[in-house]
CSV table of C-alpha atoms in Angstrom, one decimal:
chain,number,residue,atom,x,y,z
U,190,UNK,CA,-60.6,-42.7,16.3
U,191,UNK,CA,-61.9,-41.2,13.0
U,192,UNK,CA,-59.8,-41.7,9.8
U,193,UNK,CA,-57.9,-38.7,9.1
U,194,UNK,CA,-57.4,-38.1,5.3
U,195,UNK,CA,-54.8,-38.3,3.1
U,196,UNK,CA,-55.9,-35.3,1.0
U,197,UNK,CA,-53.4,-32.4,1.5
U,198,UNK,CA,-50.7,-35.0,1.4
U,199,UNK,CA,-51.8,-36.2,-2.2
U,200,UNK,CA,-52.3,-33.1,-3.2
U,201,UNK,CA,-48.8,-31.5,-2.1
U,202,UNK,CA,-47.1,-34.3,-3.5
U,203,UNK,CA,-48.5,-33.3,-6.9
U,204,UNK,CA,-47.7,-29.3,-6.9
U,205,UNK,CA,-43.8,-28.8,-8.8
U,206,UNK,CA,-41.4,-28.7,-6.0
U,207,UNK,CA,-43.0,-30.7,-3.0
U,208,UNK,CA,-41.4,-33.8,-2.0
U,209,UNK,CA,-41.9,-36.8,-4.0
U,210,UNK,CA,-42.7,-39.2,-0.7
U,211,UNK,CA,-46.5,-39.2,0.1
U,212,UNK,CA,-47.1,-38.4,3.5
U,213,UNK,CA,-49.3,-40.4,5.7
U,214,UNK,CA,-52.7,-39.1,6.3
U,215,UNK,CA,-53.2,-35.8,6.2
U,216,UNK,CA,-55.9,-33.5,8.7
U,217,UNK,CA,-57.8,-32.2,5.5
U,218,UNK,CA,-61.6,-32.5,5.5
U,219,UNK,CA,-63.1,-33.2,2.2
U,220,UNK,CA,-65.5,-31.0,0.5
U,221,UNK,CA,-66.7,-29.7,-2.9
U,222,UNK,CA,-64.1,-27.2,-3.0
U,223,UNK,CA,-61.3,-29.0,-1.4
U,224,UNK,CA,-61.8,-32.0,-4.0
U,225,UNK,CA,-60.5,-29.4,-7.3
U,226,UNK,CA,-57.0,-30.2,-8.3
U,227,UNK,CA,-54.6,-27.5,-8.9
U,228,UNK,CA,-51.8,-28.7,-10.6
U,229,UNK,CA,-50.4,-27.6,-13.5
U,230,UNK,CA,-50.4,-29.9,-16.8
U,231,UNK,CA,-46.7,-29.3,-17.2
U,232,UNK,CA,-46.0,-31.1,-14.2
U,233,UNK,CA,-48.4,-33.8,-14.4
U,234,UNK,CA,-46.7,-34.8,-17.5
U,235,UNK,CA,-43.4,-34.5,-16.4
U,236,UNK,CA,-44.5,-36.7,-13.1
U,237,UNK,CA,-46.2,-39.5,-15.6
U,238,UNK,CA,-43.0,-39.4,-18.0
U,239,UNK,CA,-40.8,-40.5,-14.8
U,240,UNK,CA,-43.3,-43.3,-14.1
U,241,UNK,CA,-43.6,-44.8,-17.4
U,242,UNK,CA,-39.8,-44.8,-17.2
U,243,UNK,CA,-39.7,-47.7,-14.4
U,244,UNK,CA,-41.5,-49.9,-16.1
U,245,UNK,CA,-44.1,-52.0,-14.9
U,246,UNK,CA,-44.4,-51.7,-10.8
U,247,UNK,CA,-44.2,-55.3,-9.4
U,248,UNK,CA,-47.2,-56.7,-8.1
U,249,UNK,CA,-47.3,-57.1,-4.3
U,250,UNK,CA,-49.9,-59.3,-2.5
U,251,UNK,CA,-52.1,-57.6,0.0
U,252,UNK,CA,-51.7,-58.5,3.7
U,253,UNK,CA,-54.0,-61.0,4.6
U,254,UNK,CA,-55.9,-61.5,1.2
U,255,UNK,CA,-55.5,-64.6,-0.1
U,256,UNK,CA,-57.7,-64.0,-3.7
U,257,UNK,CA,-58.8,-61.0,-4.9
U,258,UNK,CA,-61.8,-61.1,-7.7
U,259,UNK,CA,-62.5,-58.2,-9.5
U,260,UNK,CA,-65.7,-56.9,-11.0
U,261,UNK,CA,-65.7,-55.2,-14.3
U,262,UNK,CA,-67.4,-54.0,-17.0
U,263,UNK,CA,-66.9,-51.7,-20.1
U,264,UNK,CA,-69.7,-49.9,-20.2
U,265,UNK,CA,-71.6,-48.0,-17.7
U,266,UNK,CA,-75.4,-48.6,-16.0
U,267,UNK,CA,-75.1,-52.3,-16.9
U,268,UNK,CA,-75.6,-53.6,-13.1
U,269,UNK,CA,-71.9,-54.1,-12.4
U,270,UNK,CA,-71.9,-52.7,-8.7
U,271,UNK,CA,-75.7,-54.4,-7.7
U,272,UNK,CA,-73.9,-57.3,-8.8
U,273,UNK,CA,-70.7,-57.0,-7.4
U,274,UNK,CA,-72.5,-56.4,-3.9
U,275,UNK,CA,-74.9,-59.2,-4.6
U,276,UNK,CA,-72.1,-61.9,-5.2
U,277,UNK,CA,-69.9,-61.2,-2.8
U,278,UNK,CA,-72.8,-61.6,0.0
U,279,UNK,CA,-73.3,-65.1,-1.7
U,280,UNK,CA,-70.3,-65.8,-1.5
U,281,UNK,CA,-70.3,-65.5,2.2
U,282,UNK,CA,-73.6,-67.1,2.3
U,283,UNK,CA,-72.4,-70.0,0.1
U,284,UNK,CA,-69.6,-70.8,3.2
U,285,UNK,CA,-70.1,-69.1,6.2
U,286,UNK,CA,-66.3,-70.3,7.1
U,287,UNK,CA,-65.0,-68.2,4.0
U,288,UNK,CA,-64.4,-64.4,5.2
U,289,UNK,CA,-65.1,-61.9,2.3
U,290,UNK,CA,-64.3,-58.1,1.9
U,291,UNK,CA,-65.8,-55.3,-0.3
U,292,UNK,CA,-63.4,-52.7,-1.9
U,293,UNK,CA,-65.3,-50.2,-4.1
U,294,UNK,CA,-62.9,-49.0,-6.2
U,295,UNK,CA,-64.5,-46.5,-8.6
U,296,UNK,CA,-63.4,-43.2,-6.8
U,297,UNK,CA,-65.7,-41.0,-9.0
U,298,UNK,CA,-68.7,-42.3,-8.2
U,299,UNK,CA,-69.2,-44.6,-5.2
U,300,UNK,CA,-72.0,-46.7,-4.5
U,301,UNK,CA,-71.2,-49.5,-2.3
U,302,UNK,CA,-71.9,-47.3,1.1
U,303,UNK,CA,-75.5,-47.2,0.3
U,304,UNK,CA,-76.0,-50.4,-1.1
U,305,UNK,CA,-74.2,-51.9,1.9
U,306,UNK,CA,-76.2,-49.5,4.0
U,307,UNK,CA,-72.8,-47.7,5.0
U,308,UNK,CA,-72.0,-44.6,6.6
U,309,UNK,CA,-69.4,-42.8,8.7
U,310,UNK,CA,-65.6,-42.1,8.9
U,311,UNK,CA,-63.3,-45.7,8.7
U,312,UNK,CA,-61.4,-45.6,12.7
U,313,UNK,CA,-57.7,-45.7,12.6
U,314,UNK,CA,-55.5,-48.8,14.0
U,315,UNK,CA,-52.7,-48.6,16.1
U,316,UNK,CA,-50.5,-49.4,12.8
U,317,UNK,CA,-52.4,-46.2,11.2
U,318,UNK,CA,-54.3,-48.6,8.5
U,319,UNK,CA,-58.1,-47.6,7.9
U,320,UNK,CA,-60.5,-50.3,9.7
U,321,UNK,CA,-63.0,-51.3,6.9
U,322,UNK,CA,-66.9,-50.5,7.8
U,323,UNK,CA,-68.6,-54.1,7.9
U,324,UNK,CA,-72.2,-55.0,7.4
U,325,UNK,CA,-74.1,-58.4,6.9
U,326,UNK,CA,-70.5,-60.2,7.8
U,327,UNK,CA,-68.7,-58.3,4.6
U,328,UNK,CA,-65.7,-55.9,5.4
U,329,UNK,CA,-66.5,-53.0,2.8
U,330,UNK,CA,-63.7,-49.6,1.8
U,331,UNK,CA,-65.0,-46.9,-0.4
U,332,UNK,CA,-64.0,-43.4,-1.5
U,333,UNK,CA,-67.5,-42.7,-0.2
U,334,UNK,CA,-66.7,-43.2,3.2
U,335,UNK,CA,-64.0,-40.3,3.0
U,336,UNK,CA,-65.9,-37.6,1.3
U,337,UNK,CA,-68.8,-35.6,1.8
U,338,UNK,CA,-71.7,-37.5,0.1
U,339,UNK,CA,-73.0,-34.6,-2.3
U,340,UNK,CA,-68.7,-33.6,-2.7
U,341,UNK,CA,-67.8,-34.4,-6.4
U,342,UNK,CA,-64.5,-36.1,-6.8
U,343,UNK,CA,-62.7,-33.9,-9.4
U,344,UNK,CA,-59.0,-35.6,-9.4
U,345,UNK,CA,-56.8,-36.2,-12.5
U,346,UNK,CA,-55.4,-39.8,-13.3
U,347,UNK,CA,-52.2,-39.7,-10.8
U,348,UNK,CA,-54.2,-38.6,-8.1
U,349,UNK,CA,-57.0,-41.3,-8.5
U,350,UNK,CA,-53.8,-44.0,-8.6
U,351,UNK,CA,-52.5,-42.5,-5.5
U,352,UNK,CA,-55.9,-43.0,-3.6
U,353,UNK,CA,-56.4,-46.5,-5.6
U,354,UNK,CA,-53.4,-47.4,-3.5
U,355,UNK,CA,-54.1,-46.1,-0.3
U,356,UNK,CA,-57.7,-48.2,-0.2
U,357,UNK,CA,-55.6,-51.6,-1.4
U,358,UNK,CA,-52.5,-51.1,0.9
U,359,UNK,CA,-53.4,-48.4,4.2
U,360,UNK,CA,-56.7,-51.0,5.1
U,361,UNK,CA,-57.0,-53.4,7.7
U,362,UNK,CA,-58.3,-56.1,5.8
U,363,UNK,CA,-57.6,-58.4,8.3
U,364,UNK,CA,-57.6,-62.4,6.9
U,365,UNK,CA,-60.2,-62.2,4.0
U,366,UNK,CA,-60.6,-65.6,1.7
U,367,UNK,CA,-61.6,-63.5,-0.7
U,368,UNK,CA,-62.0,-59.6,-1.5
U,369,UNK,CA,-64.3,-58.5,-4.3
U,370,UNK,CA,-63.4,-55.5,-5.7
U,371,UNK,CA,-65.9,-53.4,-7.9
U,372,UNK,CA,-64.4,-51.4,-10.6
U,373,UNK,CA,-65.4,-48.4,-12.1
U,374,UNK,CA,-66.7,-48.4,-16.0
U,375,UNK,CA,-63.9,-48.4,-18.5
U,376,UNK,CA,-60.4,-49.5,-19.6
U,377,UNK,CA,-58.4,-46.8,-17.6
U,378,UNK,CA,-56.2,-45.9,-14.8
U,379,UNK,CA,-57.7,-47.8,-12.1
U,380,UNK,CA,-58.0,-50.8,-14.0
U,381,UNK,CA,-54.4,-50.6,-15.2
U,382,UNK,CA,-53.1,-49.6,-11.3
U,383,UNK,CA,-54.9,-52.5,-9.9
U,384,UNK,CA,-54.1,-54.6,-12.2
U,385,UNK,CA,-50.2,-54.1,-12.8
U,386,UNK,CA,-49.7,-53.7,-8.9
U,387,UNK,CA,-52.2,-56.7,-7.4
U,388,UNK,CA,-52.4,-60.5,-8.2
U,389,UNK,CA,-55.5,-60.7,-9.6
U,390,UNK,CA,-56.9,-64.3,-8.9
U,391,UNK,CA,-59.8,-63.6,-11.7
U,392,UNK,CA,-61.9,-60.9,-13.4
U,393,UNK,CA,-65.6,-61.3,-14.2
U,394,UNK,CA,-67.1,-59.0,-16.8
U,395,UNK,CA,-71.0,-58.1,-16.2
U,396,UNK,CA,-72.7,-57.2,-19.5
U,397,UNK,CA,-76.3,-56.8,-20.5
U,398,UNK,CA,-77.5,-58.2,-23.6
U,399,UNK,CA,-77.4,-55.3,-25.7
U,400,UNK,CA,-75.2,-54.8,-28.0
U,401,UNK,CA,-73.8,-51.0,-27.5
U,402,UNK,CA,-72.9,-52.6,-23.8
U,403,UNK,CA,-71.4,-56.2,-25.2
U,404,UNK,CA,-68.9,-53.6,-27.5
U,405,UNK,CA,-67.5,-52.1,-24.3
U,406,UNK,CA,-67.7,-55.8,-22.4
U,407,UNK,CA,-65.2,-57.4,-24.7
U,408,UNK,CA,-63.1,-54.6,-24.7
U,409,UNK,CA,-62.9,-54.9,-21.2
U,410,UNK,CA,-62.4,-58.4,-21.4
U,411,UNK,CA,-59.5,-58.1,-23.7
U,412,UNK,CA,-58.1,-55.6,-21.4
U,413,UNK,CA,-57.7,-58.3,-18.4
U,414,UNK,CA,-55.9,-60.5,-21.6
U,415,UNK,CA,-53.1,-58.3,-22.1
U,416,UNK,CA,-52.8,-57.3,-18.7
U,417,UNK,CA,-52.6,-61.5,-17.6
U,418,UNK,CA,-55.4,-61.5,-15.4
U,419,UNK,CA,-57.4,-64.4,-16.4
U,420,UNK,CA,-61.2,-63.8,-17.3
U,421,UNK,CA,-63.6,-66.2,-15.3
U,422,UNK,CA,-66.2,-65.6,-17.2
U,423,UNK,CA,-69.4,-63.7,-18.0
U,424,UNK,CA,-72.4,-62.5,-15.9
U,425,UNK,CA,-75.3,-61.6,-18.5
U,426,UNK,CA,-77.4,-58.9,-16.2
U,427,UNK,CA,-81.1,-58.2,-16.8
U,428,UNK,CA,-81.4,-60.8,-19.3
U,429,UNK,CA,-85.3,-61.0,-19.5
U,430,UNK,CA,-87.8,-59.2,-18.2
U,431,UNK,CA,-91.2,-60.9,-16.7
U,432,UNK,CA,-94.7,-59.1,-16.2
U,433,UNK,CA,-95.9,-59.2,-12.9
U,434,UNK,CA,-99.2,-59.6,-14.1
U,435,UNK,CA,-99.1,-61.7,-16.7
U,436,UNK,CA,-95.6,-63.3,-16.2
U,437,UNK,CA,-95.0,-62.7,-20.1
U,438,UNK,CA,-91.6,-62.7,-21.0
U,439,UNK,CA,-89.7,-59.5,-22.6
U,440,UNK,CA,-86.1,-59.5,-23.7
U,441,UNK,CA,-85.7,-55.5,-23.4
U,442,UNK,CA,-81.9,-55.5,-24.3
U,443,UNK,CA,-82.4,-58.3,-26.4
U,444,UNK,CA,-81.7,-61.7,-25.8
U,445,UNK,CA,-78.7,-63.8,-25.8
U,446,UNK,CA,-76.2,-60.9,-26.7
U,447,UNK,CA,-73.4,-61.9,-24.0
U,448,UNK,CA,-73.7,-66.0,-24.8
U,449,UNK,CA,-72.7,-65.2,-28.1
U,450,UNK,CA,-70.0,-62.9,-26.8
U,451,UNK,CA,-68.6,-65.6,-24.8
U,452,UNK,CA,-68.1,-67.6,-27.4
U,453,UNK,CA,-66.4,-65.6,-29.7
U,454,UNK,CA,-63.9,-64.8,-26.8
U,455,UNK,CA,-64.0,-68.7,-25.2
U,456,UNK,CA,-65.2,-67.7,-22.2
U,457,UNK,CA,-68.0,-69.4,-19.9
U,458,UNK,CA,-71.4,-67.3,-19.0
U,459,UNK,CA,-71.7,-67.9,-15.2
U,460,UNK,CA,-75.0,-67.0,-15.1
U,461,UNK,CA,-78.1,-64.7,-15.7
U,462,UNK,CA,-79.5,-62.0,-13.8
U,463,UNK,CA,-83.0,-61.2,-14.8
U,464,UNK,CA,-84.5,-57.3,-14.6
U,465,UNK,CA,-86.1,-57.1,-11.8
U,466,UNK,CA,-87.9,-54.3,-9.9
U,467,UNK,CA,-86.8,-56.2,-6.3
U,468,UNK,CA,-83.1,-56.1,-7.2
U,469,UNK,CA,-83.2,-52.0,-7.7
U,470,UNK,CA,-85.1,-51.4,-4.8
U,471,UNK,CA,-83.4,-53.9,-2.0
U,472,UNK,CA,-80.1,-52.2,-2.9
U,473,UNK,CA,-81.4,-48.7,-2.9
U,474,UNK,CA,-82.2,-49.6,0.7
U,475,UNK,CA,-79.2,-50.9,1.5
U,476,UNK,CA,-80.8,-54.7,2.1
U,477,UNK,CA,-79.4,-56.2,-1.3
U,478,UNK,CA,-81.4,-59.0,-2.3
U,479,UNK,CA,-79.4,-62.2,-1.3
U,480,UNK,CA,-80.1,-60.7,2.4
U,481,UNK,CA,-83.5,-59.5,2.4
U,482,UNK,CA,-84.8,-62.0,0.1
U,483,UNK,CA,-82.1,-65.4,0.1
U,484,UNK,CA,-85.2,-67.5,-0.9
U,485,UNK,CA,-86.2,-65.4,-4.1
U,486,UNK,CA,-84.9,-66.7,-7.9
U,487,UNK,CA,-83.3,-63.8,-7.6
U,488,UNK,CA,-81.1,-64.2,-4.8
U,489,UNK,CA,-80.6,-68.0,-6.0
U,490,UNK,CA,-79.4,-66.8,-9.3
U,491,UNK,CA,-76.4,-64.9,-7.7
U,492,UNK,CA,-76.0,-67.6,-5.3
U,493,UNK,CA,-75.1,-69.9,-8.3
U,494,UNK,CA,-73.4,-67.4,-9.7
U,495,UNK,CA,-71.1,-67.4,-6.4
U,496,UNK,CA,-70.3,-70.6,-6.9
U,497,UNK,CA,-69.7,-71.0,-10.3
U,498,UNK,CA,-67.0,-68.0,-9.5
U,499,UNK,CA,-65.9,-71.0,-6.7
U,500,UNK,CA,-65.3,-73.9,-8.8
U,501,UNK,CA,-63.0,-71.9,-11.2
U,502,UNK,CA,-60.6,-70.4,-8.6
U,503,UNK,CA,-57.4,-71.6,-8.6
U,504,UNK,CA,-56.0,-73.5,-4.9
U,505,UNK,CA,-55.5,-70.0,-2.4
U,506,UNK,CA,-51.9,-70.1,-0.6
U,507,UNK,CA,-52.1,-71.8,2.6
């Protein structure tokens, strides 16, 4: 059975007047035109008002996860989702006894389908939760298995939280040791809805070395502070980059920007990730590196990475 979207639900619950429950999943189809929101600003902050009025939501486990690791980074086009992918294949790789799940959570602007090499509609179980797509043993969710590929999500805040929800609560996850979710860039809703209504087991910030990027990274790292979700460390991404030809060494974005940057916050760097034509094109095919290349530098520097991530998780709940 083909996922049936929750679209015209979302949207109805928006419009001044409709019902305040959300309806299950509705029988839209996604497109381009479909995706524009009509409601009135008016409303929306009358609807945000009422919100804000409860207070913080209480954070609810979800069924069957027993830690949830979160990738994140301030700024944009730093590597966060090649690395998010990357780790959470090594850290099925690391244990072949641990079960590990995907959840791309930036709703704007998916990229785990094609990474993971991804496509089609999630099926439906007989308790009406999505099944997640799975590929090289990882359980994987994303916005971009709902829409139209070319479709441009055009939502406002409440309607990305909404959907936020739907991919954390209306999924099969089945029992996953650990479910890596990608984030999108920024300090915004999604990082706010995930992180007020999930228990968080860490958050790992990916940075490159340069310093317009390492401004955004510690502001998203001081984001996870306030919000109590402790910060396992740093991942410095395309740290150096070596000639093919002459194996000289080159540090584009400069060297050494996010080492410093853990230190004035007292975090740990769990590793480096160097710039590296292989890692671009093995995830443009959907064959990310730790899979089509395990025995590369490459692929062992997320490996350690995995399990430096590892060693600082707390005991899970038995």
């Amino acid at each position: 059975m083909v996922a049936q979207v929750w679209y015209r639900g979302l949207c109805a619950r928006l419009r001044p007047g409709a019902p305040r429950r959300l309806h299950g999943w509705g029988s839209a189809t996604f497109s381009s035109r479909s995706l524009s929101s009509s409601t009135n600003d008016g409303f929306l902050k009358e609807k945000r008002a009422q919100i804000m009025s409860r207070g913080l939501p209480k954070q609810k486990p979800i069924g069957g996860v027993k830690q949830v690791l979160v990738f994140a980074s301030g700024k944009g086009g730093v590597g966060k989702s090649t690395t998010a992918v990357n780790v959470a294949l090594a850290l099925a790789a690391c244990d072949s006894t641990k079960a590990v799940g995907l959840l791309d959570a930036d709703v704007y602007g998916p990229s785990i389908p094609k990474m993971m090499n991804l496509k089609g509609n999630p099926e439906l179980s007989p308790k009406n939760l999505m099944r997640p797509l799975k590929n090289y043993g990882v359980a994987c969710m994303s916005m971009g298995f709902l829409v139209e590929e070319t479709a441009p999500v055009v939502w406002r805040g409440l309607m990305v939280m909404s959907a936020i929800e739907k991919l954390l609560r209306q999924v099969d996850w089945g029992q996953l040791d650990y479910l890596v979710i990608d984030m999108p860039p920024g300090t915004g809703d999604v990082q706010l809805s995930v992180s007020q209504n999930v228990p968080v087991t860490g958050a790992v910030i990916v940075s490159t070395p340069q310093d317009i990027a390492l401004l955004d990274a510690r502001k998203g790292a001081e984001m996870f502070r306030k919000v109590h979700v402790p910060v396992l460390g740093l991942v410095q991404n395309m740290s150096v980059f070596q000639c093919p030809k002459c194996k000289h060494e080159t540090h584009i974005f400069g060297a050494d920007g996010v080492r410093d940057l853990a230190k004035t916050l007292g975090l740990d760097v769990l590793g480096d990730i160097p710039l590296h034509v292989n890692i671009r094109e093995t995830c443009d095919a959907g064959q990310p590196i730790v899979i089509s290349q395990p025995q590369s530098d490459t692929a062992k520097a997320y490996l350690r990475i995995a399990t430096e991530i590892v060693r600082r998780l707390p005991t899970p709940p038995a």
